[in-house]
CSV table of N, CA, C and O in Angstrom, one decimal:
chain,number,residue,atom,x,y,z
V,2,MET,N,0.8,-1.2,0.0
V,2,MET,CA,0.0,0.0,0.0
V,2,MET,C,0.9,1.2,0.0
V,2,MET,O,1.8,1.4,0.8
V,3,SER,N,0.7,2.2,-0.9
V,3,SER,CA,1.5,3.4,-1.0
V,3,SER,C,0.7,4.5,-0.3
V,3,SER,O,-0.5,4.6,-0.2
V,4,ASN,N,1.5,5.4,0.3
V,4,ASN,CA,0.9,6.5,1.0
V,4,ASN,C,1.1,7.8,0.2
V,4,ASN,O,2.1,8.4,0.2
V,5,VAL,N,0.1,8.2,-0.6
V,5,VAL,CA,0.1,9.3,-1.5
V,5,VAL,C,0.3,10.6,-0.7
V,5,VAL,O,1.0,11.5,-1.1
V,6,ALA,N,-0.2,10.6,0.5
V,6,ALA,CA,-0.1,11.8,1.4
V,6,ALA,C,1.4,12.1,1.7
V,6,ALA,O,1.8,13.3,1.7
V,7,GLU,N,2.2,11.1,1.8
V,7,GLU,CA,3.6,11.3,2.0
V,7,GLU,C,4.3,12.0,0.8
V,7,GLU,O,5.1,12.9,1.0
V,8,TRP,N,3.9,11.6,-0.4
V,8,TRP,CA,4.4,12.2,-1.6
V,8,TRP,C,4.0,13.7,-1.6
V,8,TRP,O,4.8,14.5,-2.0
V,9,ASP,N,2.8,13.9,-1.3
V,9,ASP,CA,2.3,15.3,-1.3
V,9,ASP,C,3.1,16.2,-0.3
V,9,ASP,O,3.5,17.3,-0.7
V,10,ASP,N,3.4,15.6,0.8
V,10,ASP,CA,4.1,16.4,1.8
V,10,ASP,C,5.6,16.7,1.3
V,10,ASP,O,6.1,17.7,1.5
V,11,ALA,N,6.2,15.7,0.7
V,11,ALA,CA,7.5,15.9,0.1
V,11,ALA,C,7.5,16.9,-0.9
V,11,ALA,O,8.5,17.8,-1.0
V,12,ASP,N,6.5,17.0,-1.8
V,12,ASP,CA,6.5,18.0,-2.8
V,12,ASP,C,6.3,19.4,-2.2
V,12,ASP,O,6.9,20.4,-2.6
V,13,ASP,N,5.5,19.5,-1.1
V,13,ASP,CA,5.3,20.8,-0.4
V,13,ASP,C,6.6,21.3,0.2
V,13,ASP,O,6.9,22.4,0.1
V,14,GLU,N,7.4,20.3,0.7
V,14,GLU,CA,8.7,20.7,1.3
V,14,GLU,C,9.6,21.2,0.3
V,14,GLU,O,10.4,22.2,0.5
V,15,ASP,N,9.7,20.6,-0.9
V,15,ASP,CA,10.6,21.0,-2.0
V,15,ASP,C,10.1,22.4,-2.5
V,15,ASP,O,11.0,23.3,-2.7
V,16,ASP,N,8.8,22.7,-2.6
V,16,ASP,CA,8.4,24.0,-3.0
V,16,ASP,C,8.7,25.1,-2.0
V,16,ASP,O,9.1,26.2,-2.3
V,17,ALA,N,8.7,24.7,-0.7
V,17,ALA,CA,9.0,25.7,0.4
V,17,ALA,C,10.5,26.1,0.3
V,17,ALA,O,10.8,27.2,0.7
V,18,LEU,N,11.3,25.2,-0.2
V,18,LEU,CA,12.8,25.5,-0.2
V,18,LEU,C,13.1,26.4,-1.4
V,18,LEU,O,14.1,27.1,-1.4
V,19,GLU,N,12.3,26.3,-2.5
V,19,GLU,CA,12.6,27.1,-3.6
V,19,GLU,C,12.2,28.6,-3.4
V,19,GLU,O,11.1,28.9,-2.9
V,20,GLN,N,13.2,29.5,-3.6
V,20,GLN,CA,13.0,30.9,-3.4
V,20,GLN,C,12.5,31.5,-4.8
V,20,GLN,O,13.2,31.2,-5.8
V,21,PRO,N,11.5,32.3,-4.8
V,21,PRO,CA,11.1,33.0,-6.0
V,21,PRO,C,12.3,33.9,-6.5
V,21,PRO,O,13.0,34.5,-5.7
V,22,GLU,N,12.4,34.0,-7.8
V,22,GLU,CA,13.4,34.9,-8.4
V,22,GLU,C,13.1,36.3,-8.1
V,22,GLU,O,11.9,36.7,-8.1
V,23,THR,N,14.1,37.1,-7.7
V,23,THR,CA,13.8,38.5,-7.5
V,23,THR,C,13.7,39.3,-8.8
V,23,THR,O,14.2,38.9,-9.8
V,24,PHE,N,12.9,40.3,-8.7
V,24,PHE,CA,12.7,41.2,-9.9
V,24,PHE,C,14.0,42.0,-10.1
V,24,PHE,O,14.5,42.2,-11.2
V,25,TYR,N,14.5,42.6,-9.0
V,25,TYR,CA,15.8,43.3,-9.1
V,25,TYR,C,16.9,42.4,-8.5
V,25,TYR,O,16.7,41.6,-7.6
V,26,GLY,N,18.1,42.4,-9.1
V,26,GLY,CA,19.1,41.5,-8.7
V,26,GLY,C,20.0,41.9,-7.5
V,26,GLY,O,20.7,41.1,-7.0
V,27,SER,N,19.9,43.2,-7.2
V,27,SER,CA,20.7,43.7,-6.1
V,27,SER,C,20.0,45.0,-5.5
V,27,SER,O,19.2,45.6,-6.2
V,28,ALA,N,20.5,45.4,-4.4
V,28,ALA,CA,20.1,46.7,-3.8
V,28,ALA,C,20.4,47.8,-4.7
V,28,ALA,O,19.6,48.7,-4.9
V,29,ASP,N,21.6,47.8,-5.4
V,29,ASP,CA,22.0,48.8,-6.3
V,29,ASP,C,21.0,48.9,-7.5
V,29,ASP,O,20.6,50.0,-7.9
V,30,GLU,N,20.6,47.8,-8.1
V,30,GLU,CA,19.7,47.8,-9.2
V,30,GLU,C,18.3,48.3,-8.7
V,30,GLU,O,17.7,49.1,-9.4
V,31,PHE,N,17.9,48.0,-7.6
V,31,PHE,CA,16.7,48.5,-7.0
V,31,PHE,C,16.7,50.0,-6.8
V,31,PHE,O,15.8,50.7,-7.2
V,32,VAL,N,17.8,50.5,-6.3
V,32,VAL,CA,18.0,51.9,-6.1
V,32,VAL,C,18.0,52.6,-7.4
V,32,VAL,O,17.3,53.6,-7.7
V,33,ARG,N,18.8,52.1,-8.4
V,33,ARG,CA,19.0,52.7,-9.7
V,33,ARG,C,17.7,52.7,-10.5
V,33,ARG,O,17.4,53.7,-11.1
V,34,GLU,N,17.0,51.6,-10.6
V,34,GLU,CA,15.9,51.4,-11.5
V,34,GLU,C,14.6,51.8,-10.9
V,34,GLU,O,13.6,52.1,-11.6
V,35,PHE,N,14.4,51.8,-9.6
V,35,PHE,CA,13.1,52.0,-8.9
V,35,PHE,C,13.2,53.2,-8.0
V,35,PHE,O,12.4,54.2,-8.2
V,36,LEU,N,14.0,53.2,-7.0
V,36,LEU,CA,13.9,54.1,-5.9
V,36,LEU,C,14.2,55.6,-6.3
V,36,LEU,O,13.5,56.5,-6.0
V,37,ILE,N,15.3,55.8,-7.0
V,37,ILE,CA,15.7,57.2,-7.3
V,37,ILE,C,14.7,57.8,-8.3
V,37,ILE,O,14.6,59.0,-8.3
V,38,VAL,N,14.1,57.0,-9.1
V,38,VAL,CA,13.2,57.6,-10.1
V,38,VAL,C,11.8,57.8,-9.5
V,38,VAL,O,11.0,58.6,-9.9
V,39,THR,N,11.5,57.0,-8.4
V,39,THR,CA,10.2,57.1,-7.7
V,39,THR,C,10.2,58.3,-6.7
V,39,THR,O,9.3,59.0,-6.6
V,40,TYR,N,11.3,58.4,-5.9
V,40,TYR,CA,11.4,59.5,-5.0
V,40,TYR,C,12.0,60.7,-5.7
V,40,TYR,O,13.1,60.7,-6.1
V,41,ARG,N,11.1,61.7,-5.9
V,41,ARG,CA,11.6,62.9,-6.5
V,41,ARG,C,11.4,64.0,-5.5
V,41,ARG,O,10.4,64.5,-5.3
V,42,ARG,N,12.5,64.3,-4.9
V,42,ARG,CA,12.6,65.3,-3.8
V,42,ARG,C,13.6,66.3,-4.2
V,42,ARG,O,14.6,66.1,-4.9
V,43,ASP,N,13.4,67.6,-3.8
V,43,ASP,CA,14.3,68.6,-3.9
V,43,ASP,C,15.4,68.4,-2.8
V,43,ASP,O,15.1,68.7,-1.7
V,44,VAL,N,16.5,67.9,-3.2
V,44,VAL,CA,17.6,67.6,-2.2
V,44,VAL,C,18.7,68.6,-2.4
V,44,VAL,O,19.0,69.0,-3.5
V,45,SER,N,19.3,69.0,-1.2
V,45,SER,CA,20.4,69.9,-1.2
V,45,SER,C,21.1,69.9,0.1
V,45,SER,O,20.5,69.5,1.1
V,46,PRO,N,22.3,70.4,0.2
V,46,PRO,CA,23.1,70.3,1.4
V,46,PRO,C,22.4,71.1,2.6
V,46,PRO,O,22.7,70.8,3.7
V,47,ARG,N,21.6,72.1,2.2
V,47,ARG,CA,21.0,72.9,3.3
V,47,ARG,C,19.4,72.8,3.3
V,47,ARG,O,18.8,73.5,4.0
V,48,GLY,N,18.9,71.9,2.4
V,48,GLY,CA,17.5,71.7,2.3
V,48,GLY,C,16.9,70.8,3.3
V,48,GLY,O,17.6,70.2,4.2
V,49,GLU,N,15.6,70.6,3.2
V,49,GLU,CA,14.9,69.7,4.1
V,49,GLU,C,15.2,68.2,3.8
V,49,GLU,O,15.2,67.4,4.8
V,50,PHE,N,15.6,67.9,2.6
V,50,PHE,CA,16.0,66.5,2.3
V,50,PHE,C,17.4,66.4,1.8
V,50,PHE,O,17.9,67.3,1.1
V,51,ARG,N,18.1,65.3,2.2
V,51,ARG,CA,19.5,65.1,1.9
V,51,ARG,C,19.6,63.7,1.2
V,51,ARG,O,18.9,62.8,1.6
V,52,TRP,N,20.5,63.6,0.2
V,52,TRP,CA,20.8,62.4,-0.5
V,52,TRP,C,22.2,62.4,-1.0
V,52,TRP,O,22.6,63.4,-1.5
V,53,ASP,N,22.9,61.3,-0.9
V,53,ASP,CA,24.2,61.2,-1.4
V,53,ASP,C,24.2,60.3,-2.7
V,53,ASP,O,23.7,59.2,-2.6
V,54,PRO,N,24.6,60.8,-3.8
V,54,PRO,CA,24.6,60.0,-5.0
V,54,PRO,C,25.5,58.7,-4.8
V,54,PRO,O,25.3,57.7,-5.4
V,55,GLN,N,26.5,58.8,-3.9
V,55,GLN,CA,27.3,57.7,-3.6
V,55,GLN,C,26.8,57.1,-2.3
V,55,GLN,O,27.5,56.8,-1.3
V,56,TRP,N,25.5,56.7,-2.3
V,56,TRP,CA,24.8,56.2,-1.1
V,56,TRP,C,25.5,54.9,-0.6
V,56,TRP,O,25.5,54.6,0.6
V,57,TRP,N,26.2,54.2,-1.5
V,57,TRP,CA,26.8,52.9,-1.2
V,57,TRP,C,28.1,53.2,-0.3
V,57,TRP,O,28.7,52.2,0.2
V,58,MET,N,28.5,54.4,-0.1
V,58,MET,CA,29.6,54.7,0.8
V,58,MET,C,29.2,54.8,2.3
V,58,MET,O,30.1,55.0,3.1
V,59,HIS,N,27.9,54.7,2.6
V,59,HIS,CA,27.4,54.9,3.9
V,59,HIS,C,26.8,53.5,4.4
V,59,HIS,O,25.8,53.1,3.9
V,60,PRO,N,27.5,52.9,5.3
V,60,PRO,CA,27.0,51.6,5.8
V,60,PRO,C,25.6,51.5,6.2
V,60,PRO,O,24.8,50.6,5.9
V,61,GLU,N,25.1,52.6,7.0
V,61,GLU,CA,23.7,52.6,7.4
V,61,GLU,C,22.8,52.7,6.2
V,61,GLU,O,21.8,52.0,6.1
V,62,ALA,N,23.1,53.5,5.2
V,62,ALA,CA,22.3,53.6,4.0
V,62,ALA,C,22.2,52.3,3.3
V,62,ALA,O,21.2,51.8,2.8
V,63,VAL,N,23.4,51.6,3.1
V,63,VAL,CA,23.4,50.3,2.4
V,63,VAL,C,22.5,49.3,3.2
V,63,VAL,O,21.7,48.6,2.5
V,64,ALA,N,22.6,49.3,4.5
V,64,ALA,CA,21.8,48.3,5.2
V,64,ALA,C,20.3,48.6,5.1
V,64,ALA,O,19.5,47.7,4.9
V,65,ARG,N,19.9,49.9,5.2
V,65,ARG,CA,18.5,50.3,5.0
V,65,ARG,C,18.0,50.1,3.6
V,65,ARG,O,16.9,49.6,3.4
V,66,LEU,N,18.8,50.4,2.6
V,66,LEU,CA,18.3,50.2,1.2
V,66,LEU,C,18.3,48.8,0.9
V,66,LEU,O,17.4,48.4,0.1
V,67,ASP,N,19.2,48.0,1.4
V,67,ASP,CA,19.1,46.5,1.2
V,67,ASP,C,17.8,46.0,1.8
V,67,ASP,O,17.1,45.2,1.2
V,68,ALA,N,17.5,46.4,3.0
V,68,ALA,CA,16.2,46.0,3.6
V,68,ALA,C,15.0,46.5,2.8
V,68,ALA,O,14.1,45.7,2.7
V,69,LEU,N,15.1,47.7,2.3
V,69,LEU,CA,14.0,48.1,1.5
V,69,LEU,C,13.8,47.3,0.2
V,69,LEU,O,12.7,47.0,-0.1
V,70,TRP,N,14.9,47.0,-0.4
V,70,TRP,CA,14.8,46.1,-1.6
V,70,TRP,C,14.2,44.8,-1.3
V,70,TRP,O,13.3,44.3,-1.9
V,71,ARG,N,14.8,44.1,-0.2
V,71,ARG,CA,14.3,42.8,0.1
V,71,ARG,C,12.8,42.7,0.5
V,71,ARG,O,12.1,41.8,0.2
V,72,THR,N,12.4,43.8,1.3
V,72,THR,CA,11.0,43.8,1.7
V,72,THR,C,10.1,44.1,0.5
V,72,THR,O,9.0,43.6,0.4
V,73,TRP,N,10.6,44.9,-0.4
V,73,TRP,CA,9.9,45.2,-1.7
V,73,TRP,C,9.7,43.9,-2.5
V,73,TRP,O,8.6,43.6,-2.9
V,74,GLU,N,10.7,43.1,-2.6
V,74,GLU,CA,10.6,41.8,-3.3
V,74,GLU,C,9.6,40.9,-2.6
V,74,GLU,O,8.9,40.2,-3.3
V,75,HIS,N,9.5,40.9,-1.3
V,75,HIS,CA,8.6,40.1,-0.6
V,75,HIS,C,7.1,40.6,-0.8
V,75,HIS,O,6.2,39.9,-1.2
V,76,PHE,N,6.9,41.9,-0.6
V,76,PHE,CA,5.5,42.5,-0.7
V,76,PHE,C,5.0,42.6,-2.1
V,76,PHE,O,3.8,42.7,-2.3
V,77,ARG,N,5.8,42.5,-3.1
V,77,ARG,CA,5.4,42.7,-4.5
V,77,ARG,C,4.5,41.5,-4.9
V,77,ARG,O,3.7,41.5,-5.8
V,78,HIS,N,4.6,40.4,-4.2
V,78,HIS,CA,3.8,39.2,-4.5
V,78,HIS,C,2.4,39.3,-3.9
V,78,HIS,O,1.6,38.4,-4.3
V,79,ASP,N,2.1,40.2,-3.0
V,79,ASP,CA,0.8,40.4,-2.5
V,79,ASP,C,0.1,41.5,-3.3
V,79,ASP,O,0.3,42.7,-3.1
V,80,GLY,N,-0.7,41.0,-4.2
V,80,GLY,CA,-1.4,41.9,-5.1
V,80,GLY,C,-2.5,42.8,-4.5
V,80,GLY,O,-3.0,43.7,-5.1
V,81,ALA,N,-2.9,42.4,-3.3
V,81,ALA,CA,-4.0,43.2,-2.7
V,81,ALA,C,-3.4,44.4,-1.9
V,81,ALA,O,-3.6,45.5,-2.3
V,82,THR,N,-2.7,44.2,-0.8
V,82,THR,CA,-2.2,45.3,0.0
V,82,THR,C,-0.7,45.4,0.1
V,82,THR,O,-0.2,46.2,0.9
V,83,GLY,N,0.0,44.5,-0.5
V,83,GLY,CA,1.4,44.4,-0.3
V,83,GLY,C,2.2,45.7,-0.5
V,83,GLY,O,3.0,46.1,0.3
V,84,MET,N,2.0,46.4,-1.6
V,84,MET,CA,2.7,47.6,-1.9
V,84,MET,C,2.3,48.7,-0.9
V,84,MET,O,3.2,49.5,-0.5
V,85,SER,N,1.1,48.7,-0.5
V,85,SER,CA,0.6,49.7,0.5
V,85,SER,C,1.3,49.5,1.8
V,85,SER,O,1.8,50.4,2.4
V,86,VAL,N,1.4,48.3,2.2
V,86,VAL,CA,2.1,47.9,3.4
V,86,VAL,C,3.6,48.2,3.3
V,86,VAL,O,4.2,48.8,4.2
V,87,TRP,N,4.2,47.9,2.2
V,87,TRP,CA,5.6,48.2,2.0
V,87,TRP,C,5.9,49.7,2.1
V,87,TRP,O,6.8,50.2,2.8
V,88,TRP,N,5.0,50.5,1.4
V,88,TRP,CA,5.2,52.0,1.5
V,88,TRP,C,5.1,52.5,2.9
V,88,TRP,O,5.9,53.2,3.4
V,89,ARG,N,4.0,52.1,3.6
V,89,ARG,CA,3.7,52.6,4.9
V,89,ARG,C,4.7,52.1,5.9
V,89,ARG,O,5.2,52.9,6.7
V,90,ASP,N,5.0,50.8,6.0
V,90,ASP,CA,5.8,50.3,7.1
V,90,ASP,C,7.3,50.3,6.8
V,90,ASP,O,8.1,50.2,7.7
V,91,HIS,N,7.7,50.4,5.5
V,91,HIS,CA,9.1,50.2,5.2
V,91,HIS,C,9.6,51.5,4.5
V,91,HIS,O,10.6,52.1,5.0
V,92,ALA,N,9.1,51.8,3.3
V,92,ALA,CA,9.7,52.9,2.6
V,92,ALA,C,9.6,54.2,3.3
V,92,ALA,O,10.5,55.0,3.4
V,93,ASP,N,8.4,54.5,3.8
V,93,ASP,CA,8.2,55.8,4.5
V,93,ASP,C,9.1,55.9,5.7
V,93,ASP,O,9.7,57.0,5.9
V,94,HIS,N,9.3,54.8,6.4
V,94,HIS,CA,10.1,54.9,7.6
V,94,HIS,C,11.6,55.1,7.2
V,94,HIS,O,12.3,56.0,7.7
V,95,HIS,N,12.1,54.1,6.4
V,95,HIS,CA,13.6,54.2,6.1
V,95,HIS,C,14.0,55.4,5.2
V,95,HIS,O,15.0,56.0,5.5
V,96,MET,N,13.1,55.8,4.3
V,96,MET,CA,13.5,56.9,3.5
V,96,MET,C,13.4,58.2,4.3
V,96,MET,O,14.2,59.1,4.1
V,97,GLY,N,12.5,58.2,5.3
V,97,GLY,CA,12.4,59.4,6.1
V,97,GLY,C,13.7,59.6,6.9
V,97,GLY,O,14.2,60.7,7.1
V,98,VAL,N,14.3,58.5,7.4
V,98,VAL,CA,15.6,58.5,8.1
V,98,VAL,C,16.7,58.9,7.1
V,98,VAL,O,17.5,59.7,7.4
V,99,LEU,N,16.7,58.2,6.0
V,99,LEU,CA,17.8,58.5,5.0
V,99,LEU,C,17.8,59.9,4.5
V,99,LEU,O,18.9,60.5,4.3
V,100,LEU,N,16.6,60.4,4.2
V,100,LEU,CA,16.5,61.8,3.6
V,100,LEU,C,16.6,62.9,4.6
V,100,LEU,O,16.7,64.1,4.3
V,101,SER,N,16.6,62.5,5.9
V,101,SER,CA,16.6,63.5,7.0
V,101,SER,C,17.9,64.3,7.0
V,101,SER,O,19.0,63.8,6.7
V,102,PRO,N,17.8,65.6,7.4
V,102,PRO,CA,19.0,66.4,7.6
V,102,PRO,C,19.9,65.9,8.7
V,102,PRO,O,21.0,66.4,8.8
V,103,VAL,N,19.5,65.0,9.5
V,103,VAL,CA,20.3,64.5,10.5
V,103,VAL,C,20.6,63.0,10.3
V,103,VAL,O,21.1,62.3,11.2
V,104,GLY,N,20.3,62.5,9.1
V,104,GLY,CA,20.5,61.1,8.7
V,104,GLY,C,21.9,60.9,8.2
V,104,GLY,O,22.8,61.7,8.3
V,105,PRO,N,22.1,59.7,7.6
V,105,PRO,CA,23.5,59.3,7.1
V,105,PRO,C,24.0,60.3,6.0
V,105,PRO,O,25.2,60.3,5.8
V,106,PHE,N,23.1,61.0,5.4
V,106,PHE,CA,23.5,61.9,4.3
V,106,PHE,C,23.6,63.3,4.7
V,106,PHE,O,23.5,64.3,3.9
V,107,ALA,N,23.6,63.6,6.0
V,107,ALA,CA,23.5,64.9,6.6
V,107,ALA,C,24.6,65.9,6.0
V,107,ALA,O,24.3,67.0,5.8
V,108,LYS,N,25.8,65.3,5.7
V,108,LYS,CA,26.8,66.2,5.1
V,108,LYS,C,27.0,66.0,3.6
V,108,LYS,O,28.0,66.4,3.0
V,109,SER,N,26.0,65.4,3.0
V,109,SER,CA,26.1,65.2,1.5
V,109,SER,C,25.9,66.5,0.7
V,109,SER,O,25.2,67.4,1.2
V,110,SER,N,26.5,66.5,-0.4
V,110,SER,CA,26.4,67.7,-1.3
V,110,SER,C,25.5,67.4,-2.5
V,110,SER,O,25.5,68.2,-3.4
V,111,GLY,N,24.8,66.3,-2.5
V,111,GLY,CA,23.9,65.9,-3.6
V,111,GLY,C,22.8,66.9,-3.8
V,111,GLY,O,22.3,67.4,-2.8
V,112,THR,N,22.5,67.3,-5.0
V,112,THR,CA,21.4,68.3,-5.2
V,112,THR,C,20.6,67.8,-6.4
V,112,THR,O,21.0,67.1,-7.3
V,113,THR,N,19.3,68.2,-6.3
V,113,THR,CA,18.4,68.1,-7.5
V,113,THR,C,17.5,69.3,-7.5
V,113,THR,O,17.4,70.0,-6.5
V,114,ASP,N,16.8,69.5,-8.6
V,114,ASP,CA,15.8,70.5,-8.7
V,114,ASP,C,14.5,69.7,-8.4
V,114,ASP,O,14.4,68.5,-8.6
V,115,PRO,N,13.4,70.5,-8.0
V,115,PRO,CA,12.1,69.8,-7.8
V,115,PRO,C,11.7,69.0,-9.0
V,115,PRO,O,11.8,69.4,-10.1
V,116,GLY,N,11.2,67.8,-8.7
V,116,GLY,CA,10.7,66.9,-9.7
V,116,GLY,C,11.7,66.0,-10.4
V,116,GLY,O,11.4,65.1,-11.1
V,117,GLU,N,13.0,66.2,-10.1
V,117,GLU,CA,14.1,65.4,-10.7
V,117,GLU,C,14.3,64.1,-9.8
V,117,GLU,O,14.0,64.1,-8.6
V,118,PRO,N,14.7,63.0,-10.5
V,118,PRO,CA,15.1,61.8,-9.7
V,118,PRO,C,16.2,62.2,-8.7
V,118,PRO,O,17.0,63.1,-8.9
V,119,LEU,N,16.4,61.4,-7.7
V,119,LEU,CA,17.5,61.5,-6.8
V,119,LEU,C,18.8,61.3,-7.5
V,119,LEU,O,18.9,60.5,-8.4
V,120,PRO,N,19.8,62.0,-7.2
V,120,PRO,CA,21.1,61.9,-7.9
V,120,PRO,C,21.7,60.5,-7.6
V,120,PRO,O,21.5,59.9,-6.6
V,121,TYR,N,22.4,60.0,-8.6
V,121,TYR,CA,23.0,58.6,-8.5
V,121,TYR,C,24.4,58.6,-9.1
V,121,TYR,O,24.6,59.1,-10.2
V,122,ALA,N,25.3,57.9,-8.5
V,122,ALA,CA,26.6,57.5,-9.0
V,122,ALA,C,26.7,56.0,-8.9
V,122,ALA,O,26.4,55.4,-7.8
V,123,ALA,N,27.2,55.4,-9.9
V,123,ALA,CA,27.4,53.9,-9.9
V,123,ALA,C,28.4,53.5,-8.9
V,123,ALA,O,29.5,54.1,-8.8
V,124,PRO,N,28.1,52.4,-8.2
V,124,PRO,CA,29.1,51.9,-7.3
V,124,PRO,C,30.3,51.2,-8.0
V,124,PRO,O,30.2,50.9,-9.2
V,125,PRO,N,31.4,51.0,-7.3
V,125,PRO,CA,32.5,50.3,-8.0
V,125,PRO,C,32.0,48.9,-8.4
V,125,PRO,O,31.2,48.2,-7.8
V,126,PRO,N,32.6,48.4,-9.6
V,126,PRO,CA,32.2,47.1,-10.1
V,126,PRO,C,32.4,46.0,-9.0
V,126,PRO,O,33.4,46.0,-8.3
V,127,GLY,N,31.5,45.1,-8.9
V,127,GLY,CA,31.6,44.0,-8.0
V,127,GLY,C,31.1,44.3,-6.6
V,127,GLY,O,31.1,43.3,-5.7
V,128,LEU,N,30.8,45.5,-6.3
V,128,LEU,CA,30.3,45.8,-4.9
V,128,LEU,C,29.0,45.2,-4.6
V,128,LEU,O,28.7,44.7,-3.5
V,129,PHE,N,28.1,45.1,-5.6
V,129,PHE,CA,26.8,44.5,-5.4
V,129,PHE,C,26.7,43.4,-6.5
V,129,PHE,O,26.8,43.6,-7.6
V,130,VAL,N,26.5,42.1,-6.0
V,130,VAL,CA,26.4,41.0,-6.8
V,130,VAL,C,24.9,40.7,-7.1
V,130,VAL,O,24.0,40.8,-6.3
V,131,ASP,N,24.6,40.4,-8.4
V,131,ASP,CA,23.3,40.1,-8.8
V,131,ASP,C,22.9,38.7,-8.2
V,131,ASP,O,23.4,37.7,-8.6
V,132,VAL,N,21.9,38.7,-7.3
V,132,VAL,CA,21.5,37.5,-6.6
V,132,VAL,C,20.8,36.5,-7.6
V,132,VAL,O,20.7,35.3,-7.3
V,133,ARG,N,20.3,37.0,-8.7
V,133,ARG,CA,19.7,36.1,-9.6
V,133,ARG,C,20.6,35.1,-10.2
V,133,ARG,O,20.2,34.0,-10.7
V,134,GLY,N,21.9,35.4,-10.2
V,134,GLY,CA,22.9,34.4,-10.8
V,134,GLY,C,23.5,33.5,-9.8
V,134,GLY,O,24.2,32.6,-10.1
V,135,ILE,N,23.1,33.7,-8.5
V,135,ILE,CA,23.7,32.8,-7.5
V,135,ILE,C,22.9,31.5,-7.4
V,135,ILE,O,21.7,31.5,-7.5
V,136,GLY,N,23.6,30.4,-7.3
V,136,GLY,CA,23.0,29.1,-7.2
V,136,GLY,C,22.7,28.5,-8.6
V,136,GLY,O,22.1,27.4,-8.6
V,137,ASP,N,23.1,29.1,-9.7
V,137,ASP,CA,22.8,28.5,-11.0
V,137,ASP,C,23.8,27.4,-11.3
V,137,ASP,O,24.9,27.4,-10.9
């Protein structure tokens, strides 16, 4: 006598181990392709909002932006409220800290005009690895 339920459980375990592919391959790609073009703030060294085009030079910023990217990847699969939750609980919080005049970019000289994307400078090659290629 075979136990089909055991086979079903084994398939479920295999599915649970498989991670869905990310839309963006790294925090840098997420920042470059999504975040800087979505957040359009008038940033300046003496303004209300601060941003450093070389955000990857600030450990706190890297940690926060990596967390934003990973939570965005998680919540994008929830078609009902996922993005709203991401904006409310994650983006608004972390970007508020990052853009703050007392945040990690407090001494940054990055500037934009109103309505422009946040300034961006590419990180050194190899600093951010595309996770979509890992495990192939």
